[in-house]
CSV table of C-alpha atoms in Angstrom, one decimal:
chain,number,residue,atom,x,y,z
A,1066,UNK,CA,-28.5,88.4,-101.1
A,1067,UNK,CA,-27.1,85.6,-103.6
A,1068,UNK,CA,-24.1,84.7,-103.0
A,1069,UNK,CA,-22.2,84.1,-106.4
A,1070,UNK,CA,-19.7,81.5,-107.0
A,1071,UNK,CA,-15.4,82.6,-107.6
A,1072,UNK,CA,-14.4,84.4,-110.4
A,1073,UNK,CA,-12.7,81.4,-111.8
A,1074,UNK,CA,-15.6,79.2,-111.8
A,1075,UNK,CA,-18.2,81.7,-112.9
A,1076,UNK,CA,-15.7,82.6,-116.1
A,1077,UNK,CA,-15.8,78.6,-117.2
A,1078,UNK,CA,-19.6,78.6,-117.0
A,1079,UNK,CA,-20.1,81.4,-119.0
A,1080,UNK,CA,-17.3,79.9,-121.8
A,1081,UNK,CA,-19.1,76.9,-121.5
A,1082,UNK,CA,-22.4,78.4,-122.1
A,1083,UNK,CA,-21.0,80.9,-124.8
A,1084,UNK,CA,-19.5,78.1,-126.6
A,1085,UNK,CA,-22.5,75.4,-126.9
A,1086,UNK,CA,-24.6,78.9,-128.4
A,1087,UNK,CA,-21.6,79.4,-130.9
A,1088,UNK,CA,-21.2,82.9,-130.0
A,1089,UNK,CA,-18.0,84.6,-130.3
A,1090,UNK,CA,-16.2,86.7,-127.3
A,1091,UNK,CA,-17.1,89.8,-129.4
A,1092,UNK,CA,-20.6,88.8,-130.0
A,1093,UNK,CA,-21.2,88.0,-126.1
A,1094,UNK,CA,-19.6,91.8,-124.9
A,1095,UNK,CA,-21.5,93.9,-127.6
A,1096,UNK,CA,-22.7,96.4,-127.2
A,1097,UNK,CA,-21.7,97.2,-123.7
A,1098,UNK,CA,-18.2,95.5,-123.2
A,1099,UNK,CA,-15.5,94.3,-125.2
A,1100,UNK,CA,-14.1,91.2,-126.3
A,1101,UNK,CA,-10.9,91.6,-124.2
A,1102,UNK,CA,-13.4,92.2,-121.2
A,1103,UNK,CA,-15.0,88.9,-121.8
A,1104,UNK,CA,-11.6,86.4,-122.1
A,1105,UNK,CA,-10.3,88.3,-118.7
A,1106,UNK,CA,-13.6,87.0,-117.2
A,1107,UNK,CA,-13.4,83.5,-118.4
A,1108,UNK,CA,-10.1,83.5,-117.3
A,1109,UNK,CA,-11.4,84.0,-113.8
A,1110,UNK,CA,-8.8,86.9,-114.1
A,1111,UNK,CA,-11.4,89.4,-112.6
A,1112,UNK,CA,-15.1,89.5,-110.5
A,1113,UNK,CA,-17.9,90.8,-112.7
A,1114,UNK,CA,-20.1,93.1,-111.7
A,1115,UNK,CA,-23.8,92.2,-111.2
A,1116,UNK,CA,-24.7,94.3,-114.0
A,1117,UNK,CA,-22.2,92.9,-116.2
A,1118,UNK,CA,-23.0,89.3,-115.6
A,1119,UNK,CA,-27.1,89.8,-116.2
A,1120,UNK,CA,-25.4,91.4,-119.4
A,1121,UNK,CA,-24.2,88.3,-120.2
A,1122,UNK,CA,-27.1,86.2,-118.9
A,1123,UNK,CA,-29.0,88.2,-120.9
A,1124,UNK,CA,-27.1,87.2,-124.0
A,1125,UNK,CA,-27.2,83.6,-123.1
A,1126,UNK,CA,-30.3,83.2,-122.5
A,1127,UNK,CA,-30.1,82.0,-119.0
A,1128,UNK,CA,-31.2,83.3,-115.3
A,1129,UNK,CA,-28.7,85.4,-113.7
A,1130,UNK,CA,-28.8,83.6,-110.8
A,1131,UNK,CA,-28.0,80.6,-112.7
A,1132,UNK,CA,-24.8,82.2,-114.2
A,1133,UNK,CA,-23.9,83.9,-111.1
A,1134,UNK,CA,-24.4,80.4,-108.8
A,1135,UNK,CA,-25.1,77.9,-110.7
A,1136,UNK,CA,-29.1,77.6,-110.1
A,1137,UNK,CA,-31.3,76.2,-112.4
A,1138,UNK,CA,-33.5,79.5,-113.3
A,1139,UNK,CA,-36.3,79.5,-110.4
A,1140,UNK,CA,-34.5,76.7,-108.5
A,1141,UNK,CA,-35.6,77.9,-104.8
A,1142,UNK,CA,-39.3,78.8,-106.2
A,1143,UNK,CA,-39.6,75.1,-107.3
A,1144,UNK,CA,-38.1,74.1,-104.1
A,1145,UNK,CA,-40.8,76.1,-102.2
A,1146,UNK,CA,-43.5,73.9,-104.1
A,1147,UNK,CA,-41.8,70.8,-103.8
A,1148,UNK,CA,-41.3,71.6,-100.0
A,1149,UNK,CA,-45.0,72.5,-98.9
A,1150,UNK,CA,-46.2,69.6,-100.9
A,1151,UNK,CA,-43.9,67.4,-98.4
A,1152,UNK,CA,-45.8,69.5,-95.6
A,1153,UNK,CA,-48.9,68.4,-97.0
A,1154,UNK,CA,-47.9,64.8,-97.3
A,1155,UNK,CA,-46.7,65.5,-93.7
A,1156,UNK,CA,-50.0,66.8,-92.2
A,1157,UNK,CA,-52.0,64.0,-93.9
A,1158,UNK,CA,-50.3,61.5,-91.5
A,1159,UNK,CA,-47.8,60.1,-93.8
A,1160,UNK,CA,-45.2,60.4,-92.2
A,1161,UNK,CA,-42.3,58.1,-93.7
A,1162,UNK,CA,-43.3,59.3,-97.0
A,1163,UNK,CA,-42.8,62.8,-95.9
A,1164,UNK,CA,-39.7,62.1,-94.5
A,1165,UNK,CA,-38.3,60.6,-97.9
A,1166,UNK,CA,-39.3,64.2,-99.7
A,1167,UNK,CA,-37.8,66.6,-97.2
A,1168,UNK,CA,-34.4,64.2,-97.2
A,1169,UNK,CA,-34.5,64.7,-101.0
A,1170,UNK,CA,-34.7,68.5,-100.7
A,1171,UNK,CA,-32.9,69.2,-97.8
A,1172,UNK,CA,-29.8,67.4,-100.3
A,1173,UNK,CA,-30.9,69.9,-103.1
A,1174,UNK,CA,-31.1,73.1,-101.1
A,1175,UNK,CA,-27.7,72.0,-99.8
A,1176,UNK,CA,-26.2,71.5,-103.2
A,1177,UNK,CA,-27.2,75.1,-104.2
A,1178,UNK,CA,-26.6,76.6,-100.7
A,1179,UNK,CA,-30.6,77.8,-100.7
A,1180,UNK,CA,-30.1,78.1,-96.6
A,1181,UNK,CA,-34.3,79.2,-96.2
A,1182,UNK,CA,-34.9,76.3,-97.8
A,1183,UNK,CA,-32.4,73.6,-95.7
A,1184,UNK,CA,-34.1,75.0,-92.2
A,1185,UNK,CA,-37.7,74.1,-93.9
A,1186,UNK,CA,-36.3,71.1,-95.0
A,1187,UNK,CA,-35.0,70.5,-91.4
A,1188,UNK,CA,-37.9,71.5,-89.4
A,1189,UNK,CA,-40.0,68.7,-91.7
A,1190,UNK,CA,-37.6,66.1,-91.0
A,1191,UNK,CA,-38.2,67.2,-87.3
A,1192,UNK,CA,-41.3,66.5,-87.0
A,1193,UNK,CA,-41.2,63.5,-89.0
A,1194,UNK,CA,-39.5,62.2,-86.7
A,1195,UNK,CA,-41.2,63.1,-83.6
A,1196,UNK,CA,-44.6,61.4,-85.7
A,1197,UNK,CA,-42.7,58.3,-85.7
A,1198,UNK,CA,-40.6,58.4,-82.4
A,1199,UNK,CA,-37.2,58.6,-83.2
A,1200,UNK,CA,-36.5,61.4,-80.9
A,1201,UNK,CA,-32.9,61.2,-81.3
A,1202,UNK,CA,-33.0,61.8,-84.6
A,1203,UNK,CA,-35.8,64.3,-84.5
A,1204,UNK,CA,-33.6,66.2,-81.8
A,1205,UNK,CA,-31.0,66.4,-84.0
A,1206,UNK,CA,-33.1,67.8,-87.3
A,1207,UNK,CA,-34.4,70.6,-84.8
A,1208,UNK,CA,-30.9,72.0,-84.1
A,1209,UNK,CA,-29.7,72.1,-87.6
A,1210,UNK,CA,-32.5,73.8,-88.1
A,1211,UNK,CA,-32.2,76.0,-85.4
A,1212,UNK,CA,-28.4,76.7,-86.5
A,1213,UNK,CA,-29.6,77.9,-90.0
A,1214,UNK,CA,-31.9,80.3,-88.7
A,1215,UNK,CA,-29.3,81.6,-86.1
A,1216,UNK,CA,-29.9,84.7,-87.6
A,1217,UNK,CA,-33.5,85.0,-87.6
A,1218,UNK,CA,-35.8,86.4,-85.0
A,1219,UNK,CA,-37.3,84.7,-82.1
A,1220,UNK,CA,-40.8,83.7,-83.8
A,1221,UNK,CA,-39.0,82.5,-86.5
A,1222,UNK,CA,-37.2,80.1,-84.6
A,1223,UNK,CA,-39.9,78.7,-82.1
A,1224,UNK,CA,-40.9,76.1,-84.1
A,1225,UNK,CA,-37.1,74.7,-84.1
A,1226,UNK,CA,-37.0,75.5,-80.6
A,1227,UNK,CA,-40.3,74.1,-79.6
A,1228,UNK,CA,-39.6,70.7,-81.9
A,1229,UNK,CA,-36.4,70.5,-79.5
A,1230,UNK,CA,-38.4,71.1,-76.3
A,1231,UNK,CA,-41.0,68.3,-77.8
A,1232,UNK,CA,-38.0,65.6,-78.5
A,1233,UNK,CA,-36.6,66.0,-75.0
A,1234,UNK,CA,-40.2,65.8,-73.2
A,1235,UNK,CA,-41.0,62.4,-74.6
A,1236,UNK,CA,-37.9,61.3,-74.3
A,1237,UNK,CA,-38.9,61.9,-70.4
A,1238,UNK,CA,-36.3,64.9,-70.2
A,1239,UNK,CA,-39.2,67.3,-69.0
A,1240,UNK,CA,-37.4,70.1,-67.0
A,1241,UNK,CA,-35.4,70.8,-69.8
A,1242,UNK,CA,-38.4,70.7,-71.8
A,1243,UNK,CA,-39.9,73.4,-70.1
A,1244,UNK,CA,-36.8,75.2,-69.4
A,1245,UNK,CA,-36.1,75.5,-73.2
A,1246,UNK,CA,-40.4,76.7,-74.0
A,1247,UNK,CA,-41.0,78.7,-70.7
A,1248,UNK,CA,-37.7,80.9,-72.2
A,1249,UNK,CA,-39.1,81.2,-75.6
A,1250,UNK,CA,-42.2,82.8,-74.1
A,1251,UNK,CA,-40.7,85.1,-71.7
A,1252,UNK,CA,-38.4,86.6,-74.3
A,1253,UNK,CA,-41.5,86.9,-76.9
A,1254,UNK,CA,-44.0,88.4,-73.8
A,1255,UNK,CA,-41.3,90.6,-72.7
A,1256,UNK,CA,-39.5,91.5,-76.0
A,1257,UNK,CA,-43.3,92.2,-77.5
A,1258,UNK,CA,-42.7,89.8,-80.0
A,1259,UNK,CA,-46.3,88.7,-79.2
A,1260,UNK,CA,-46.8,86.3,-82.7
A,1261,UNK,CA,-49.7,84.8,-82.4
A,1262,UNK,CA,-48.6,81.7,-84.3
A,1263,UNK,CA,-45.6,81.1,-82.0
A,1264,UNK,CA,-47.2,81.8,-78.9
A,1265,UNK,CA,-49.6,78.8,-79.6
A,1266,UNK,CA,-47.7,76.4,-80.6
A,1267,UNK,CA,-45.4,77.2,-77.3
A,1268,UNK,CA,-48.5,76.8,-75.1
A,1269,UNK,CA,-50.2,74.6,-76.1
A,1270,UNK,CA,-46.8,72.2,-76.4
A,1271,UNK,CA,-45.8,73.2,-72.8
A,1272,UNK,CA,-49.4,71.6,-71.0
A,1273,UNK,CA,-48.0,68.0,-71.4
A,1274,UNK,CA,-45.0,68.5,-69.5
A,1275,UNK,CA,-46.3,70.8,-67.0
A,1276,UNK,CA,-49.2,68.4,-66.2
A,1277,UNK,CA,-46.4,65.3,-65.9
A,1278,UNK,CA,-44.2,67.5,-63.5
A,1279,UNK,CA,-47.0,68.2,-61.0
A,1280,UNK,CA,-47.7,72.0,-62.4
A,1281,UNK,CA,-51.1,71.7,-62.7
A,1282,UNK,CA,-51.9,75.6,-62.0
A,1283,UNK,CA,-49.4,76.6,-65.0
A,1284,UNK,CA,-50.7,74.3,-67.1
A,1285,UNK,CA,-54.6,75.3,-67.3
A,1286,UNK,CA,-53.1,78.4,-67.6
A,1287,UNK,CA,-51.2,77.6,-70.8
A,1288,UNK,CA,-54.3,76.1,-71.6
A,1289,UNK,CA,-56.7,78.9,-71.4
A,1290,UNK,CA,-54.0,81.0,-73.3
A,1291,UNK,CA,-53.5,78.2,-76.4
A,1292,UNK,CA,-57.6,77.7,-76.4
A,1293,UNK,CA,-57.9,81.6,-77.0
A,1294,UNK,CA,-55.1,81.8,-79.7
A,1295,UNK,CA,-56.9,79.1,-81.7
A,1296,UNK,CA,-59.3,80.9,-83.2
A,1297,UNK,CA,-56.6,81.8,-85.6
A,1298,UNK,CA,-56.4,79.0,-87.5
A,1299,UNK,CA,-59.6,77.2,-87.6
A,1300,UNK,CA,-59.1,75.1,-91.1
A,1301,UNK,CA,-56.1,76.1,-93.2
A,1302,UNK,CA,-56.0,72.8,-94.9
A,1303,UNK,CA,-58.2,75.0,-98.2
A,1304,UNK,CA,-56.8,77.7,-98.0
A,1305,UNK,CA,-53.6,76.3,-98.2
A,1306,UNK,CA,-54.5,74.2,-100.8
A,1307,UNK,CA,-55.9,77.1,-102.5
A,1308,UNK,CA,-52.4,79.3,-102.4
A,1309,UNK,CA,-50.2,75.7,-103.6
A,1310,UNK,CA,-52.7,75.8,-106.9
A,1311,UNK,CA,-52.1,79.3,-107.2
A,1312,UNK,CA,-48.7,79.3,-107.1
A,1313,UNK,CA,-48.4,77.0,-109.9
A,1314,UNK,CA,-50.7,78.5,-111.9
A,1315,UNK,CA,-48.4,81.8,-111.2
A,1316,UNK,CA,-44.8,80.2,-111.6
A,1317,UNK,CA,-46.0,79.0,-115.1
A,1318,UNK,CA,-47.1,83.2,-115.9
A,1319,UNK,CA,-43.6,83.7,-115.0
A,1320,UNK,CA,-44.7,85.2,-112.4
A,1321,UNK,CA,-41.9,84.6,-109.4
A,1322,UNK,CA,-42.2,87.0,-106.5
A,1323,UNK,CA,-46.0,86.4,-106.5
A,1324,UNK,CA,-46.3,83.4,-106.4
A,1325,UNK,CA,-43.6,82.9,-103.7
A,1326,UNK,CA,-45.4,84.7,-102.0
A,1327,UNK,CA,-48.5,83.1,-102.2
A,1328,UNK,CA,-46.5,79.3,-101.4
A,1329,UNK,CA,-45.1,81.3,-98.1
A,1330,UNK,CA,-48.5,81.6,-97.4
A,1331,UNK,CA,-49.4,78.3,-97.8
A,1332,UNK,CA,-46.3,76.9,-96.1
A,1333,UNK,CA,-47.5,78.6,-92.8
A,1334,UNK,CA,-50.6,76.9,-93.1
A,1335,UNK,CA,-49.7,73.4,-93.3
A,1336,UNK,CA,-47.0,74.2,-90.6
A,1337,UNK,CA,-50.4,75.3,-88.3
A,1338,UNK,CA,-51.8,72.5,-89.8
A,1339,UNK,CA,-49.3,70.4,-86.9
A,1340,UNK,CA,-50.6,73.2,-84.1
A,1341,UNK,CA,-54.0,70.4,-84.6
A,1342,UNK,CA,-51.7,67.8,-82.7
A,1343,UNK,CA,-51.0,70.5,-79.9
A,1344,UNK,CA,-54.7,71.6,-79.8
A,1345,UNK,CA,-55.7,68.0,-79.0
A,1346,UNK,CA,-53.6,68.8,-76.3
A,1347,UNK,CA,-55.7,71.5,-74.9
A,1348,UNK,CA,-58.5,68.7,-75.5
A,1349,UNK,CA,-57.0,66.9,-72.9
A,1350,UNK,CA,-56.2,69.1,-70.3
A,1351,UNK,CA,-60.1,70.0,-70.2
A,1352,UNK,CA,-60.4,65.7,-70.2
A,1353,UNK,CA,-58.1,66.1,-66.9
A,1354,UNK,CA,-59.6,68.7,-64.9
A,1355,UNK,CA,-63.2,67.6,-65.7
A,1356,UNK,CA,-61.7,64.6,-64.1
A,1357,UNK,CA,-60.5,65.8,-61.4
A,1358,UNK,CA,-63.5,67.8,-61.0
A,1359,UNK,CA,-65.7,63.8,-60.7
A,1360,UNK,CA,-67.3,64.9,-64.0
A,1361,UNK,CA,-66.3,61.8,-65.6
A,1362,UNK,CA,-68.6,62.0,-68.7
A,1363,UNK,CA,-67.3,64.9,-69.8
A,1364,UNK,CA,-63.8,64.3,-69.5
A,1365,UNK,CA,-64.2,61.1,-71.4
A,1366,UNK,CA,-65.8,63.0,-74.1
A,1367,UNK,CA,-62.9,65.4,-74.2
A,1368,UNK,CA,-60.2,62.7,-73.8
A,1369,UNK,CA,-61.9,60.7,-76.9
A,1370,UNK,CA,-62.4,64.3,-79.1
A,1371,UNK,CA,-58.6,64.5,-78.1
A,1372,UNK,CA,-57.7,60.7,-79.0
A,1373,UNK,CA,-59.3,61.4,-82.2
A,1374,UNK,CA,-57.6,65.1,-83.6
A,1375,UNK,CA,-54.0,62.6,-82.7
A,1376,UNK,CA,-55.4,59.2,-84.4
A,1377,UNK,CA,-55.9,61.7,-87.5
A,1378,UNK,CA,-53.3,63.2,-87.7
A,1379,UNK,CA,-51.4,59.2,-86.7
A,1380,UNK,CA,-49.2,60.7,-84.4
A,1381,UNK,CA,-48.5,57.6,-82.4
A,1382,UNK,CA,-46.6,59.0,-79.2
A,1383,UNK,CA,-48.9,61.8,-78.6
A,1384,UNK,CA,-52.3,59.3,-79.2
A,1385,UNK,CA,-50.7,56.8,-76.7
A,1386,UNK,CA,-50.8,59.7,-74.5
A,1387,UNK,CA,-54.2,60.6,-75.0
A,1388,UNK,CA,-54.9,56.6,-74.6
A,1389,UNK,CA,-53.4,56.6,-71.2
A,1390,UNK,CA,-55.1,59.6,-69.7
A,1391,UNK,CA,-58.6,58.4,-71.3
A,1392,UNK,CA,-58.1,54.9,-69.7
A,1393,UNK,CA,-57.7,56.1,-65.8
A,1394,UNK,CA,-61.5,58.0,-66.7
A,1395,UNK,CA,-63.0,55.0,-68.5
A,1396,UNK,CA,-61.4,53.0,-65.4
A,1397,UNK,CA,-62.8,55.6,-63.0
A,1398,UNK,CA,-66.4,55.2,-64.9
A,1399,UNK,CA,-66.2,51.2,-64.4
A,1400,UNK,CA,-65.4,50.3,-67.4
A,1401,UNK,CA,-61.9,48.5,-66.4
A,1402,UNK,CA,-62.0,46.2,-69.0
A,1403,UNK,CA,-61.7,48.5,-71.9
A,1404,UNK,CA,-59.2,50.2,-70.0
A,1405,UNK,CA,-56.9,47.6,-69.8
A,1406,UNK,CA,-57.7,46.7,-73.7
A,1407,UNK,CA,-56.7,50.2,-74.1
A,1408,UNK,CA,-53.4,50.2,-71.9
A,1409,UNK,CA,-51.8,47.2,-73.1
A,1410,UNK,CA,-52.2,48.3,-76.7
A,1411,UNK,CA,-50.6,51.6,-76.1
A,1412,UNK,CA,-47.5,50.1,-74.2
A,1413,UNK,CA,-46.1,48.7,-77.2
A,1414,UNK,CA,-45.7,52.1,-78.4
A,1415,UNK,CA,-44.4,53.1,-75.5
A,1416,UNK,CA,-40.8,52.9,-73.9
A,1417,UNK,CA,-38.4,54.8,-71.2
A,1418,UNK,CA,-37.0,56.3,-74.1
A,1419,UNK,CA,-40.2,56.9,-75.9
A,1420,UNK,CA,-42.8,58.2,-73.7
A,1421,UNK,CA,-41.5,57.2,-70.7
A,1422,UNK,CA,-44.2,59.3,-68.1
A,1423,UNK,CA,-47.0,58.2,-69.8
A,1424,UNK,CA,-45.2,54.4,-69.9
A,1425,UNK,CA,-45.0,54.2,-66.7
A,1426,UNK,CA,-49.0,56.1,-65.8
A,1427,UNK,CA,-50.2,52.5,-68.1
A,1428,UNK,CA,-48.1,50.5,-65.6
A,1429,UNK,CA,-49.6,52.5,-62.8
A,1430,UNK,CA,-53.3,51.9,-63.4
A,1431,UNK,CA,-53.1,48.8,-64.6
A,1432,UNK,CA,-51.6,47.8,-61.4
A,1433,UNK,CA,-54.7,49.6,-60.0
A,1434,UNK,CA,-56.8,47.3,-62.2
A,1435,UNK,CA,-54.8,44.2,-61.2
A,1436,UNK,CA,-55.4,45.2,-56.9
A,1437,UNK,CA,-59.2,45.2,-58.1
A,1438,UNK,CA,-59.4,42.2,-59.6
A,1439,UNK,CA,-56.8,40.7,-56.1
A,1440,UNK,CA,-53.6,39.8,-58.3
A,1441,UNK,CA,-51.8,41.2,-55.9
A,1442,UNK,CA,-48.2,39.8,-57.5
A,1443,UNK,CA,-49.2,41.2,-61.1
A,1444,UNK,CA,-49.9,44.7,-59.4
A,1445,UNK,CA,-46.8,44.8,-57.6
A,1446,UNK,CA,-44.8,44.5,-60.9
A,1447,UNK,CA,-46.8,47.1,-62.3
A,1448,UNK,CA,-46.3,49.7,-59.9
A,1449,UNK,CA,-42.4,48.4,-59.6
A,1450,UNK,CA,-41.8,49.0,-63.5
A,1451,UNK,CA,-43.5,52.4,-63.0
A,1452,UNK,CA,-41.5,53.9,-60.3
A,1453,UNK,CA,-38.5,53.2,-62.1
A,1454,UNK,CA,-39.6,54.8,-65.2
A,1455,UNK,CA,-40.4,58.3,-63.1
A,1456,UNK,CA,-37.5,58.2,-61.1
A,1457,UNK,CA,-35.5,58.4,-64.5
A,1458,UNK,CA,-37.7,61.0,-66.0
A,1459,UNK,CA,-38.4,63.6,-62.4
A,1460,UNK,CA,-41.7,63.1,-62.9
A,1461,UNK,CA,-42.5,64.3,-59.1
A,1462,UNK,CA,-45.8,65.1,-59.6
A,1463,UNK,CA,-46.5,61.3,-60.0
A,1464,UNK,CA,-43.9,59.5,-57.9
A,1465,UNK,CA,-45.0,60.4,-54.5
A,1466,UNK,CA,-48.7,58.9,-55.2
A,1467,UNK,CA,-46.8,55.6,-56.6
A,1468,UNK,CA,-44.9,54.8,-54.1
A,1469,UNK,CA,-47.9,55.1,-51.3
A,1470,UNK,CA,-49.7,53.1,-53.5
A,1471,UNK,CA,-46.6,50.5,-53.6
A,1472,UNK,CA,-46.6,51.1,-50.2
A,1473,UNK,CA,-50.4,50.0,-49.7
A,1474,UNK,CA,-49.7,47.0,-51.6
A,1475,UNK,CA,-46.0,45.9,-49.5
A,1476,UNK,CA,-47.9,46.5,-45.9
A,1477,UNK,CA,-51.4,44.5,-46.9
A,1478,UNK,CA,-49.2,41.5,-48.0
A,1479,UNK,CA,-47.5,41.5,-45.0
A,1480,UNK,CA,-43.8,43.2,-46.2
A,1481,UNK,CA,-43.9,46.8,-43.6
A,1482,UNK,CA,-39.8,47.1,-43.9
A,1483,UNK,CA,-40.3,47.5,-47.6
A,1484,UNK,CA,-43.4,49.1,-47.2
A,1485,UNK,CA,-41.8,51.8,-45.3
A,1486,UNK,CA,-39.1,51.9,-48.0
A,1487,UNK,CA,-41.7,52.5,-50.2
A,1488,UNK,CA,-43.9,55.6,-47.9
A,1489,UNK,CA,-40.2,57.2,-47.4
A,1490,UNK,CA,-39.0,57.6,-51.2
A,1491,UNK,CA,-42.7,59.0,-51.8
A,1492,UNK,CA,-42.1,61.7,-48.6
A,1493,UNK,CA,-39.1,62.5,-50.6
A,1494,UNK,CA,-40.4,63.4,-54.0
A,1495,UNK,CA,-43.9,65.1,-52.7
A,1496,UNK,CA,-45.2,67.4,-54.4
A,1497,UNK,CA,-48.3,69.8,-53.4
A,1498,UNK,CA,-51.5,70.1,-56.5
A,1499,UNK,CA,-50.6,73.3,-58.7
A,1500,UNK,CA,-47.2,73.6,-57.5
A,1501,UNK,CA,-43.6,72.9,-59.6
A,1502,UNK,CA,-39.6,73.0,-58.3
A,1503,UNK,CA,-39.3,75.5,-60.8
A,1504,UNK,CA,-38.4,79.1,-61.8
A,1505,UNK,CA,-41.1,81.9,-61.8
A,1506,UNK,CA,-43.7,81.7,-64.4
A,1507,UNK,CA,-42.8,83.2,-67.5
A,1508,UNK,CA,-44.3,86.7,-68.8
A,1509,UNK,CA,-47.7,86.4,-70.2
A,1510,UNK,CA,-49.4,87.2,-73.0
A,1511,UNK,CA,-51.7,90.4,-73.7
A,1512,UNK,CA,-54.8,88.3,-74.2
C-alpha cells in the first residue's frame, strides 16, 4: 500500500502543479468536485480521498503516486532496473563498482521511502562487502536489511540472514555462524517452508564452518543436500539477461506490472547467480573427503574446479580458502613447492579478522613444509601463529592436531616441559572425526 504524504504537503504540490499548467481551482474540480473542494485541499485543511486525488492527477497530467508521495511516475520500476543491473555488475566480479550503484540507490529508495527496494539495495551492499572483506561493514548492511524485511517470511529473509551468518564465519565467529543457519533450516524443514532457493544457499554456506569446527558428518551431509538442490539453477546468467531486456522493452510500452514482473524474475537470478560462490563450496568438500579418502588426484581436481568457480566470480576470501585447502593436497602429492608458492600468496589476503581458520591452516602446513625441509625455528613460528589464531576463533576440530604437532616439534628439539604444555592444551580441545559440541542437527529437507 502507498503510503501518501500529510494533507498539508500534498495540497501545496497539487497548487504548485495546478499553477505552472495555468489551471484555475474551478477548472481542476470539474466535473466531479468543486472549486471550494479544491482551495480546502490546498490548504491541507482536509485528506483526499484516493479517488479524488487520481481525479486530480488525472487533470494534471501526472502519476498518482507522484501527487500522492511525491514519486517521479514509475520511480520503484526504474529502481528495479537500475538495481538488478548493480546485481549484474555484482555477479561479474566487480565488486567496488557494484558497491558505488547500490549506495546510490539504497539513498534514492530512502528518499522516497520505497522500503522493497532499500532491503535489495542492502543485501547488495552485503555482499559487496563480504567480496571484498570488510565484514564489519558487510555485517552491518545484512541487518538493515534484515530489519526492513522484519515483516517478510522466513525464505525471504535467508539471504539477509545467511549474509550475517557468512560475515561472522570469516570473521572466525563460527558457532554463531552455525547457530544463526542451522535455525534458519530447522524453522524452514519444520515450518514446510521448503524453498528450494533458500535451502541451498543455507547449505551449501553452512559446509565451511562445519568442516572448520570439526563436523565433518554434518557437513557432507549439507553437502549432498546443496549438490542435489543445484540442479535448479544451472545458468541463469541468459535468462536473466533475457528478462532485464525485456523489461525495458516493456517499461517503454507503458507496460508496468509486467514488466516488474519480469525484472523480479531476473533479480532472483542474478541473486542465484552468488549461490556459484557457495557451489564451489560443495566443490570443495568433495576436494576434502577425496582427500581424506588418499585419492589425491581427484581432490586436487575438485579443489582446482573449486579455486576456479571463486577466482571467477573474484571473491578473494572464499578463493584463499579454496587456496589453502588445495595446497595441503598438492603438498600431500609432493608438490611442496607450489604449495608454499600458493600459501604465501593467500596470506596476504588473509587475517584473524579476515579468514582467521583458514589463516592460521596456511601457517599450519607451511610449518609442515618447513619440518620437511629441517627449519625447525621457521616451523615452530608457524605452528605458534596458528594456535593463536584458532584458540580465538574455537576452531576445535583443528587445535588439538596443532598442538601435537607443536608438541612433536618442542620434544625433538629437546624442550619436553613445553612440549607437554603443548600435548595438554591439545587433550583439552580434542575433538573425535564427524563429531561437533553442538546442538542436534537441524530438520532436514524432503529430498
Amino acid at each position: 500500500m502507498l503510503e501518501r504524504d500529510d494533507p498539508e504537503t500534498v495540497g501545496r504540490r497539487v497548487q504548485r502543479l495546478r499553477t505552472a499548467r495555468g489551471l484555475t481551482q474551478r477548472q481542476l474540480a470539474e466535473p466531479a468536485y468543486t472549486p471550494a473542494y479544491i482551495s480546502t485541499l490546498e490548504a491541507g485543511r482536509v485528506r483526499a480521498s484516493d479517488e479524488a486525488l487520481r481525479h486530480i492527477a488525472g487533470r494534471l497530467g501526472v502519476a498518482f503516486e507522484e501527487l500522492a508521495a511525491g514519486r517521479p511516475a514509475h520511480l520503484a520500476t526504474d529502481l528495479r532496473l537500475r538495481l538488478t543491473g548493480a546485481q549484474r555488475t555484482l555477479a561479474a566480479g566487480a565488486a567496488e563498482e557494484a558497491a558505488g550503484r547500490y549506495g546510490a540507490l539504497l539513498a534514492e529508495a530512502e528518499t522516497y521511502g520505497l522500503v522493497d527496494e532499500q532491503a535489495t539495495a542492502l543485501l547488495g551492499l552485503g555482499e559487496c562487502g563480504l567480496d571484498t572483506g570488510d565484514l564489519t561493514e558487510a555485517r552491518e548492511y545484512f541487518e538493515r536489511a534484515e530489519s526492513c524485511q522484519a515483516g517478510e517470511p522466513l525464505p525471504v529473509r535467508v539471504p539477509a540472514v545467511r549474509g550475517r551468518a557468512v560475515a561472522h564465519y570469516l570473521a572466525g565467529e563460527l558457532r554463531y555462524a552455525v547457530y544463526l543457519m542451522e535455525s534458519a533450516l530447522d524453522e524452514l524443514n519444520r515450518c514446510g517452508l521448503h524453498d528450494p532457493d533458500a535451502l541451498l544457499l543455507l547449505y551449501a554456506s553452512v559446509i565451511g564452518p562445519y568442516m572448520d569446527m570439526g563436523a565433518h558428518a554434518r557437513a557432507a551431509q549439507a553437502a549432498e543436500f546443496a549438490l542435489a538442490l543445484a540442479p535448479q539453477v544451472a545458468d541463469p546468467a541468459l535468462v536473466a539477461r533475457m528478462h532485464r531486456s525485456v523489461a525495458r522493452t516493456l517499461l517503454a510500452e507503458g507496460r508496468v506490472a509486467e514488466a516488474d514482473a519480469s525484472l523480479a524474475k531476473a533479480a532472483e537470478l542474478y541473486r542465484q547467480l552468488q549461490i556459484r560462490t557457495e557451489l564451489a563450496n560443495c566443490h570443495w568438500m568433495r576436494g576434502y573427503v577425496y582427500a581424506q579418502d588418499g585419492e589425491l588426484e581427484r581432490a586436487e581436481e575438485e579443489l582446482r574446479t573449486a579455486l576456479a568457480m571463486l577466482s571467477a566470480q573474484r571473491a578473494a576470501l572464499y578463493s584463499s580458502q579454496a587456496a589453502v585447502e588445495l595446497a595441503d593436497v598438492l603438498h600431500r602429492r609432493d608438490k611442496s613447492e607450489e604449495a608454499a608458492e600458493l600459501l604465501h600468496e593467500v596470506l596476504g589476503d588473509l587475517s584473524s579478522e579476515r579468514g582467521a581458520v583458514h589463516s592460521a591452516a596456511a601457517h599450519r602446513l607451511l610449518g609442515i613444509i618447513a619440518e620437511d625441509a629441517r627449519d625447525t625455528e621457521a616451523a615452530e613460528e608457524h605452528y605458534v601463529r596458528a594456535l593463536s589464531l584458532l584458540e580465538r576463533a574455537g576452531a576445535a576440530g583443528d587445535l588439538a592436531d596443532l598442538c601435537r604437532l607443536l608438541g612433536d616439534l618442542l620434544r625433538r628439539t629437546g624442550r619436553v616441559e613445553a612440549a607437554l604444555d603443548a600435548y595438554r592444551t591439545g587433550l583439552g580441545h580434542r575433538t573425535a572425526p564427524g563429531t561437533t559440541t553442538l546442538g542436534p542437527a537441524p530438520a532436514q529437507p524432503p529430498l
